[in-house]
């Protein structure tokens, strides 16, 4: 009977960093874990962001019992509006995570219809046939949880994003006791974070940032600007603590930074007394050595505060000599160039920049190799499914597990869309289901596919040339001059002679043609001509106009 | 008198990694050092490579006395044909560097007319009023040199690219004695490599790669493919040595790899006995455990051997399970995403991949912070000019120099195009001259500028829509249906309804128009319509056809 099979269906996050989403299926019941987005890679031209492809659930809409979100980062929450649009089921999350989800659902106008159910670490509740137990993990955002999911086929443990930080900012380490307790209950499978699987050792504690901040605060002659993610609530707390220690007031800059700080303070996850906080406007008239600005923009995103400051395009204020900018995050893979360019430009404006590895002003929120081994030893699962990571990370995670004694055939390295099945305590690799990218571009969700991306790629390389031919309908012969318009191909002001010769070629082609297929012939001739002359291959569009 | 001023004119390599080129000017004499290219950043769309902007020398053509090339890497040699086209003067380089230059000049058809003068480390020769002394430095290619340049205004020392490797592959460390001797002669200014200025410590010796290779060779069950740069001659030697130690034969794969290996063997810089080498064809019919393939493609460049193998698009052979691929280089900044994608795809094909930091199969060829301090202490220059690096590296280099006691006003951190002048033992910052990017795109050198790049950027984001209106010449009214063609905007097969409505809008606009400016009005209306419908902003081109 199929209903005795537990199916794990990875819809996102396996074989990539980002857009985490997993379906857990037993009988006529589906539980969704996380609903994240991924940021486009450099060659996904024009794409705003990417959501998981959850078409697999299209004919199982009625079976979805709930959505659990493990923590408040974009790669676990960002697609929540898209997912809730498809399945209007209860959403379970801890308080801070829920606060961040509410900000999102308010923006998309979906807050009102959503069934949001707050949980806390330690809670255990039934969702369909699953008993879901939330346990605390330390990560770079407070209130993160992993999940113990008791299913009729056995106990699953999902770590979520985690590290074993003994001195986290909120003083709440990962719940070792609960992991040990799970081990005592016989864990069928562990689904564990692989993000840093090629990083040796143990990820440094968030605590190493405090002395690094202290050094910056002691030496900075003027304003301090700390750049970080708007969702890195722990880092905001560390910056606020340093500000208090060094007699500086703090202002939040950038819409998402302001919104998240407000929400986190309201809920008690960011502890800063009112008198410690000033508005940006107030800060600008204060003694610079008494000010800390908490800004977005450590990824060099052009619209962020730091990027605008680096190019002098910020409206409210400018960088000034004496400013010290702290880049308190690592570049997301693919963003290195933009991040470094932002750093260089800030130096050009006369400010100083502190960034890793110059000083330890950022640490990863994910476990490194030694922690991943410890997780396996603590939980002692029968099977391991490495999750959250590119294929290389999943492979390294598997190698580490083999290194600590797990049999290779008890480890499943799969990518999105490959179903893993458990029945009678055995694991097998099942069918393949959709698990690719769904591109969001403006208002369009999924309408931009490989064909459009290929066209954009060709246009980005060599631009295009549009040619209008005016034909005599009776003879099919060319009348008047052809019109040539090009963009992204050559600098127009230098191209008069090139286009004059192209027009000559069109006339010649028309003269030697018997009238049929003229536009196709012109296209072919121009293709050869432009490549010979420029070494480039612009897209060529030939339009013909005939008199009716 | 101006003729007593020594001018250092950085035309490339200051404020960026790549396209190194420097002009040293005294009186009516100019010496050029290096002629490199830079690879395009991710947003330099469609650009093949970038050469230095040397317009500054346009009216000094007659004054150029020679070109010295410090070593054979692309970022120091790649623009040689462009530079020699402008100034046909003697080129000075060591034997291996000259060999690599000859390969280049042969390809561009310029070998015959070139005046190439071979030198070796230890040589001292006059070039115009300059006494140029070549001294050996260790770097990731053999036969690299730094320069001592005796000028009438004082002694300059240029490190070129270097590291202090005590156990380099060719057994020839950087010439400490000569650096000390320079110090005894009072060095006016040191121009020193800044590439790794934000890397703490001391760069590991190339020797650490040998045991890492040994481990790979012991464990690899089948073929070994080592990916590296075609100009990394030292790495070829290390791979060949490991192959000999482990009883494997070696084949070179990829045109530049084959050409460079042949040349380096002929000149004696790559020492591999004939019987150790097989052709690719031979290797394919051998026992896989007896084969090493030396390939290009560690940067994920789509046309390289490894990238083609990773996508299954290589013509001569495919990857097979049991293969071990060694990525023996670090990603050039900006290439991280492509490199990681290549690694993931190789894993997908069932091969194993060894890359840093999983194993130390690559080390940098550039000095780290402690070596940079040592260089300053050895040479004891009066002034320091950090070169080779982005602005952040130049700034960190300056901070290191201040840390070892150099006065801040004896250090000049400048970017390309900012002249530095020395007179009577004093340094001053002089005028600004051109020092930007010259884009090479196909056959065009410098014709693609910011305008064309902006157009490509817009096209890459949202594509374009071309509309043809057919007007009645008498009334100016719309006749027939408009023709709409789009590329890179929406998926055509899903857009019938969108374009039908756009045509309706065009008719409405034409009907309410008095005939003037119709195409401009249509463009404006379509812009609004498409943005409202799709959230995108395609480029819109409206063509009108009227009967004569």
mmCIF file of C-alpha atoms in Angstrom, chain A residues 118-342:
data_model
loop_
_atom_site.group_PDB
_atom_site.id
_atom_site.type_symbol
_atom_site.label_atom_id
_atom_site.label_comp_id
_atom_site.label_asym_id
_atom_site.label_seq_id
_atom_site.Cartn_x
_atom_site.Cartn_y
_atom_site.Cartn_z
ATOM 1 C CA UNK A 118 2.520 31.263 16.467
ATOM 2 C CA UNK A 119 4.646 28.530 18.057
ATOM 3 C CA UNK A 120 7.724 28.490 20.247
ATOM 4 C CA UNK A 121 10.736 26.258 20.615
ATOM 5 C CA UNK A 122 9.695 23.293 22.766
ATOM 6 C CA UNK A 123 6.167 23.134 21.345
ATOM 7 C CA UNK A 124 4.922 19.857 19.962
ATOM 8 C CA UNK A 125 1.780 19.814 17.886
ATOM 9 C CA UNK A 126 -0.021 17.630 15.366
ATOM 10 C CA UNK A 127 -0.245 18.758 11.750
ATOM 11 C CA UNK A 128 -2.191 16.073 9.924
ATOM 12 C CA UNK A 129 -0.602 12.732 10.822
ATOM 13 C CA UNK A 130 2.686 14.444 11.707
ATOM 14 C CA UNK A 131 3.706 15.310 15.250
ATOM 15 C CA UNK A 132 5.926 18.357 14.786
ATOM 16 C CA UNK A 133 8.338 19.340 17.543
ATOM 17 C CA UNK A 134 10.102 22.708 17.349
ATOM 18 C CA UNK A 135 13.574 22.948 18.894
ATOM 19 C CA UNK A 136 15.843 25.943 19.175
ATOM 20 C CA UNK A 137 18.943 26.318 16.983
ATOM 21 C CA UNK A 138 21.408 29.181 16.983
ATOM 22 C CA UNK A 139 21.747 30.979 13.666
ATOM 23 C CA UNK A 140 22.366 34.569 12.614
ATOM 24 C CA UNK A 141 18.763 35.499 13.363
ATOM 25 C CA UNK A 142 17.038 34.871 16.718
ATOM 26 C CA UNK A 143 14.115 32.508 17.183
ATOM 27 C CA UNK A 144 15.347 29.951 14.618
ATOM 28 C CA UNK A 145 14.127 26.392 15.005
ATOM 29 C CA UNK A 146 14.813 22.925 13.726
ATOM 30 C CA UNK A 147 12.089 20.316 13.520
ATOM 31 C CA UNK A 148 11.529 16.845 14.884
ATOM 32 C CA UNK A 149 8.764 15.327 12.779
ATOM 33 C CA UNK A 150 7.251 12.131 14.076
ATOM 34 C CA UNK A 151 5.663 10.302 11.165
ATOM 35 C CA UNK A 152 4.012 6.897 11.035
ATOM 36 C CA UNK A 153 7.116 5.734 9.149
ATOM 37 C CA UNK A 154 9.603 7.029 11.707
ATOM 38 C CA UNK A 155 11.180 10.158 13.161
ATOM 39 C CA UNK A 156 12.675 12.822 10.901
ATOM 40 C CA UNK A 157 14.985 15.531 12.232
ATOM 41 C CA UNK A 158 15.471 18.673 10.165
ATOM 42 C CA UNK A 159 18.168 21.029 11.401
ATOM 43 C CA UNK A 160 17.100 24.105 9.462
ATOM 44 C CA UNK A 161 19.950 26.621 9.180
ATOM 45 C CA UNK A 162 22.092 26.252 12.286
ATOM 46 C CA UNK A 163 25.465 26.521 13.928
ATOM 47 C CA UNK A 164 26.705 25.302 17.306
ATOM 48 C CA UNK A 165 27.441 28.682 18.821
ATOM 49 C CA UNK A 166 28.207 28.399 22.543
ATOM 50 C CA UNK A 167 28.065 32.149 23.011
ATOM 51 C CA UNK A 168 25.356 33.433 20.706
ATOM 52 C CA UNK A 169 24.143 37.021 20.897
ATOM 53 C CA UNK A 170 20.821 36.089 22.495
ATOM 54 C CA UNK A 171 22.473 33.679 24.958
ATOM 55 C CA UNK A 172 20.388 30.777 23.641
ATOM 56 C CA UNK A 173 22.530 27.991 22.123
ATOM 57 C CA UNK A 174 21.294 25.164 19.937
ATOM 58 C CA UNK A 175 19.267 22.659 21.980
ATOM 59 C CA UNK A 176 21.833 19.890 22.496
ATOM 60 C CA UNK A 177 19.573 18.094 24.971
ATOM 61 C CA UNK A 178 16.740 17.770 22.488
ATOM 62 C CA UNK A 179 19.093 16.451 19.803
ATOM 63 C CA UNK A 180 20.310 13.819 22.256
ATOM 64 C CA UNK A 181 16.749 12.988 23.171
ATOM 65 C CA UNK A 182 15.878 12.457 19.512
ATOM 66 C CA UNK A 183 18.815 10.031 19.271
ATOM 67 C CA UNK A 184 17.249 8.009 22.078
ATOM 68 C CA UNK A 185 14.021 7.743 20.074
ATOM 69 C CA UNK A 186 15.741 6.267 16.983
ATOM 70 C CA UNK A 187 15.971 8.846 14.230
ATOM 71 C CA UNK A 188 15.024 7.491 10.827
ATOM 72 C CA UNK A 189 16.590 10.325 8.866
ATOM 73 C CA UNK A 190 18.450 13.545 9.519
ATOM 74 C CA UNK A 191 18.070 16.376 6.999
ATOM 75 C CA UNK A 192 20.991 18.655 7.790
ATOM 76 C CA UNK A 193 22.308 22.027 6.613
ATOM 77 C CA UNK A 194 25.253 21.638 4.179
ATOM 78 C CA UNK A 195 25.955 25.315 3.348
ATOM 79 C CA UNK A 196 29.504 25.358 4.760
ATOM 80 C CA UNK A 197 30.397 21.726 4.082
ATOM 81 C CA UNK A 198 33.645 22.719 2.380
ATOM 82 C CA UNK A 199 34.756 24.928 5.273
ATOM 83 C CA UNK A 200 37.092 23.098 7.671
ATOM 84 C CA UNK A 201 36.825 23.494 11.423
ATOM 85 C CA UNK A 202 34.181 25.168 13.542
ATOM 86 C CA UNK A 203 32.422 28.395 12.643
ATOM 87 C CA UNK A 204 33.507 31.171 15.051
ATOM 88 C CA UNK A 205 30.946 32.350 17.559
ATOM 89 C CA UNK A 206 29.027 35.581 16.954
ATOM 90 C CA UNK A 207 30.836 36.688 20.106
ATOM 91 C CA UNK A 208 34.098 37.307 18.187
ATOM 92 C CA UNK A 209 32.402 40.271 16.557
ATOM 93 C CA UNK A 210 32.096 42.204 19.833
ATOM 94 C CA UNK A 211 35.840 42.843 20.309
ATOM 95 C CA UNK A 212 36.163 43.564 16.574
ATOM 96 C CA UNK A 213 33.408 46.173 16.872
ATOM 97 C CA UNK A 214 35.065 47.564 20.023
ATOM 98 C CA UNK A 215 38.302 48.125 18.133
ATOM 99 C CA UNK A 216 36.459 49.903 15.310
ATOM 100 C CA UNK A 217 34.517 52.054 17.768
ATOM 101 C CA UNK A 218 37.689 53.012 19.644
ATOM 102 C CA UNK A 219 39.563 54.028 16.510
ATOM 103 C CA UNK A 220 36.860 55.610 14.339
ATOM 104 C CA UNK A 221 37.364 59.389 14.337
ATOM 105 C CA UNK A 222 33.902 60.205 12.958
ATOM 106 C CA UNK A 223 30.654 58.498 12.106
ATOM 107 C CA UNK A 224 30.424 54.719 11.986
ATOM 108 C CA UNK A 225 28.198 53.133 9.341
ATOM 109 C CA UNK A 226 27.529 49.438 9.845
ATOM 110 C CA UNK A 227 26.256 47.628 6.782
ATOM 111 C CA UNK A 228 24.386 44.362 7.156
ATOM 112 C CA UNK A 229 21.264 42.478 6.092
ATOM 113 C CA UNK A 230 18.004 43.925 7.338
ATOM 114 C CA UNK A 231 17.093 40.493 8.689
ATOM 115 C CA UNK A 232 20.336 40.047 10.662
ATOM 116 C CA UNK A 233 18.666 41.046 13.918
ATOM 117 C CA UNK A 234 21.550 39.645 16.022
ATOM 118 C CA UNK A 235 24.007 41.947 14.282
ATOM 119 C CA UNK A 236 21.766 44.954 14.994
ATOM 120 C CA UNK A 237 21.874 43.975 18.657
ATOM 121 C CA UNK A 238 25.679 43.722 18.603
ATOM 122 C CA UNK A 239 25.967 47.113 16.931
ATOM 123 C CA UNK A 240 23.570 48.606 19.488
ATOM 124 C CA UNK A 241 25.549 47.070 22.364
ATOM 125 C CA UNK A 242 28.805 48.484 20.994
ATOM 126 C CA UNK A 243 27.156 51.885 20.557
ATOM 127 C CA UNK A 244 26.065 51.842 24.199
ATOM 128 C CA UNK A 245 29.522 50.792 25.389
ATOM 129 C CA UNK A 246 31.125 53.646 23.455
ATOM 130 C CA UNK A 247 28.621 56.433 24.057
ATOM 131 C CA UNK A 248 27.177 56.646 20.543
ATOM 132 C CA UNK A 249 23.532 56.983 19.486
ATOM 133 C CA UNK A 250 22.141 54.769 16.786
ATOM 134 C CA UNK A 251 19.985 55.428 13.735
ATOM 135 C CA UNK A 252 18.493 52.885 11.337
ATOM 136 C CA UNK A 253 18.738 53.703 7.632
ATOM 137 C CA UNK A 254 16.834 52.076 4.774
ATOM 138 C CA UNK A 255 13.172 51.046 4.733
ATOM 139 C CA UNK A 256 13.575 47.342 5.513
ATOM 140 C CA UNK A 257 16.148 48.094 8.230
ATOM 141 C CA UNK A 258 13.785 50.582 9.881
ATOM 142 C CA UNK A 259 10.746 48.271 9.594
ATOM 143 C CA UNK A 260 12.517 45.180 10.887
ATOM 144 C CA UNK A 261 14.189 47.023 13.757
ATOM 145 C CA UNK A 262 10.837 48.443 14.818
ATOM 146 C CA UNK A 263 9.146 45.065 14.724
ATOM 147 C CA UNK A 264 12.042 43.286 16.499
ATOM 148 C CA UNK A 265 12.100 45.926 19.240
ATOM 149 C CA UNK A 266 8.335 45.680 19.694
ATOM 150 C CA UNK A 267 8.576 41.907 20.100
ATOM 151 C CA UNK A 268 11.569 42.169 22.422
ATOM 152 C CA UNK A 269 14.115 40.492 20.118
ATOM 153 C CA UNK A 270 16.128 43.674 19.736
ATOM 154 C CA UNK A 271 16.826 45.242 23.096
ATOM 155 C CA UNK A 272 17.740 48.916 22.757
ATOM 156 C CA UNK A 273 16.426 51.605 25.103
ATOM 157 C CA UNK A 274 14.490 54.440 23.421
ATOM 158 C CA UNK A 275 16.987 57.096 24.504
ATOM 159 C CA UNK A 276 19.708 55.217 22.646
ATOM 160 C CA UNK A 277 17.986 55.679 19.280
ATOM 161 C CA UNK A 278 17.868 58.770 17.117
ATOM 162 C CA UNK A 279 16.313 59.404 13.726
ATOM 163 C CA UNK A 280 18.555 59.723 10.702
ATOM 164 C CA UNK A 281 17.748 63.448 10.557
ATOM 165 C CA UNK A 282 18.789 63.945 14.164
ATOM 166 C CA UNK A 283 21.976 61.985 13.631
ATOM 167 C CA UNK A 284 23.022 64.258 10.776
ATOM 168 C CA UNK A 285 23.200 67.297 13.021
ATOM 169 C CA UNK A 286 25.067 65.489 15.804
ATOM 170 C CA UNK A 287 28.785 65.302 16.537
ATOM 171 C CA UNK A 288 29.901 62.580 14.070
ATOM 172 C CA UNK A 289 31.893 60.792 16.773
ATOM 173 C CA UNK A 290 28.640 60.192 18.685
ATOM 174 C CA UNK A 291 26.783 58.441 15.867
ATOM 175 C CA UNK A 292 26.315 54.930 14.469
ATOM 176 C CA UNK A 293 24.204 54.377 11.363
ATOM 177 C CA UNK A 294 22.884 50.870 10.713
ATOM 178 C CA UNK A 295 22.434 50.523 6.921
ATOM 179 C CA UNK A 296 21.520 47.996 4.252
ATOM 180 C CA UNK A 297 23.738 47.300 1.300
ATOM 181 C CA UNK A 298 26.556 44.877 2.043
ATOM 182 C CA UNK A 299 25.845 42.996 -1.196
ATOM 183 C CA UNK A 300 26.401 46.077 -3.344
ATOM 184 C CA UNK A 301 22.772 46.041 -4.528
ATOM 185 C CA UNK A 302 22.478 49.285 -6.529
ATOM 186 C CA UNK A 303 19.342 50.412 -4.684
ATOM 187 C CA UNK A 304 20.772 49.895 -1.195
ATOM 188 C CA UNK A 305 21.935 52.666 1.107
ATOM 189 C CA UNK A 306 25.640 51.762 0.996
ATOM 190 C CA UNK A 307 25.717 51.427 -2.797
ATOM 191 C CA UNK A 308 24.015 54.793 -3.195
ATOM 192 C CA UNK A 309 26.437 56.358 -0.715
ATOM 193 C CA UNK A 310 29.367 54.842 -2.614
ATOM 194 C CA UNK A 311 28.307 56.526 -5.859
ATOM 195 C CA UNK A 312 27.170 59.778 -4.248
ATOM 196 C CA UNK A 313 23.579 59.055 -5.261
ATOM 197 C CA UNK A 314 22.045 58.998 -1.798
ATOM 198 C CA UNK A 315 19.460 61.718 -1.262
ATOM 199 C CA UNK A 316 19.470 62.289 2.488
ATOM 200 C CA UNK A 317 23.196 62.443 3.161
ATOM 201 C CA UNK A 318 26.673 61.796 1.748
ATOM 202 C CA UNK A 319 29.754 60.010 2.960
ATOM 203 C CA UNK A 320 32.410 62.315 4.345
ATOM 204 C CA UNK A 321 36.113 61.917 5.143
ATOM 205 C CA UNK A 322 36.402 60.546 8.668
ATOM 206 C CA UNK A 323 33.497 58.139 8.187
ATOM 207 C CA UNK A 324 34.190 54.484 8.929
ATOM 208 C CA UNK A 325 32.107 51.920 7.078
ATOM 209 C CA UNK A 326 31.924 48.375 8.467
ATOM 210 C CA UNK A 327 30.868 45.648 6.026
ATOM 211 C CA UNK A 328 29.303 43.215 8.467
ATOM 212 C CA UNK A 329 28.424 40.363 6.102
ATOM 213 C CA UNK A 330 30.084 38.160 3.523
ATOM 214 C CA UNK A 331 29.281 38.518 -0.171
ATOM 215 C CA UNK A 332 26.637 36.048 -1.323
ATOM 216 C CA UNK A 333 28.330 33.918 -4.021
ATOM 217 C CA UNK A 334 28.080 35.788 -7.317
ATOM 218 C CA UNK A 335 28.001 39.210 -5.622
ATOM 219 C CA UNK A 336 31.760 39.436 -4.903
ATOM 220 C CA UNK A 337 32.454 41.861 -7.734
ATOM 221 C CA UNK A 338 29.675 44.283 -6.779
ATOM 222 C CA UNK A 339 30.662 44.145 -3.123
ATOM 223 C CA UNK A 340 34.316 44.869 -3.868
ATOM 224 C CA UNK A 341 33.361 47.680 -6.209
ATOM 225 C CA UNK A 342 31.263 49.238 -3.450
#
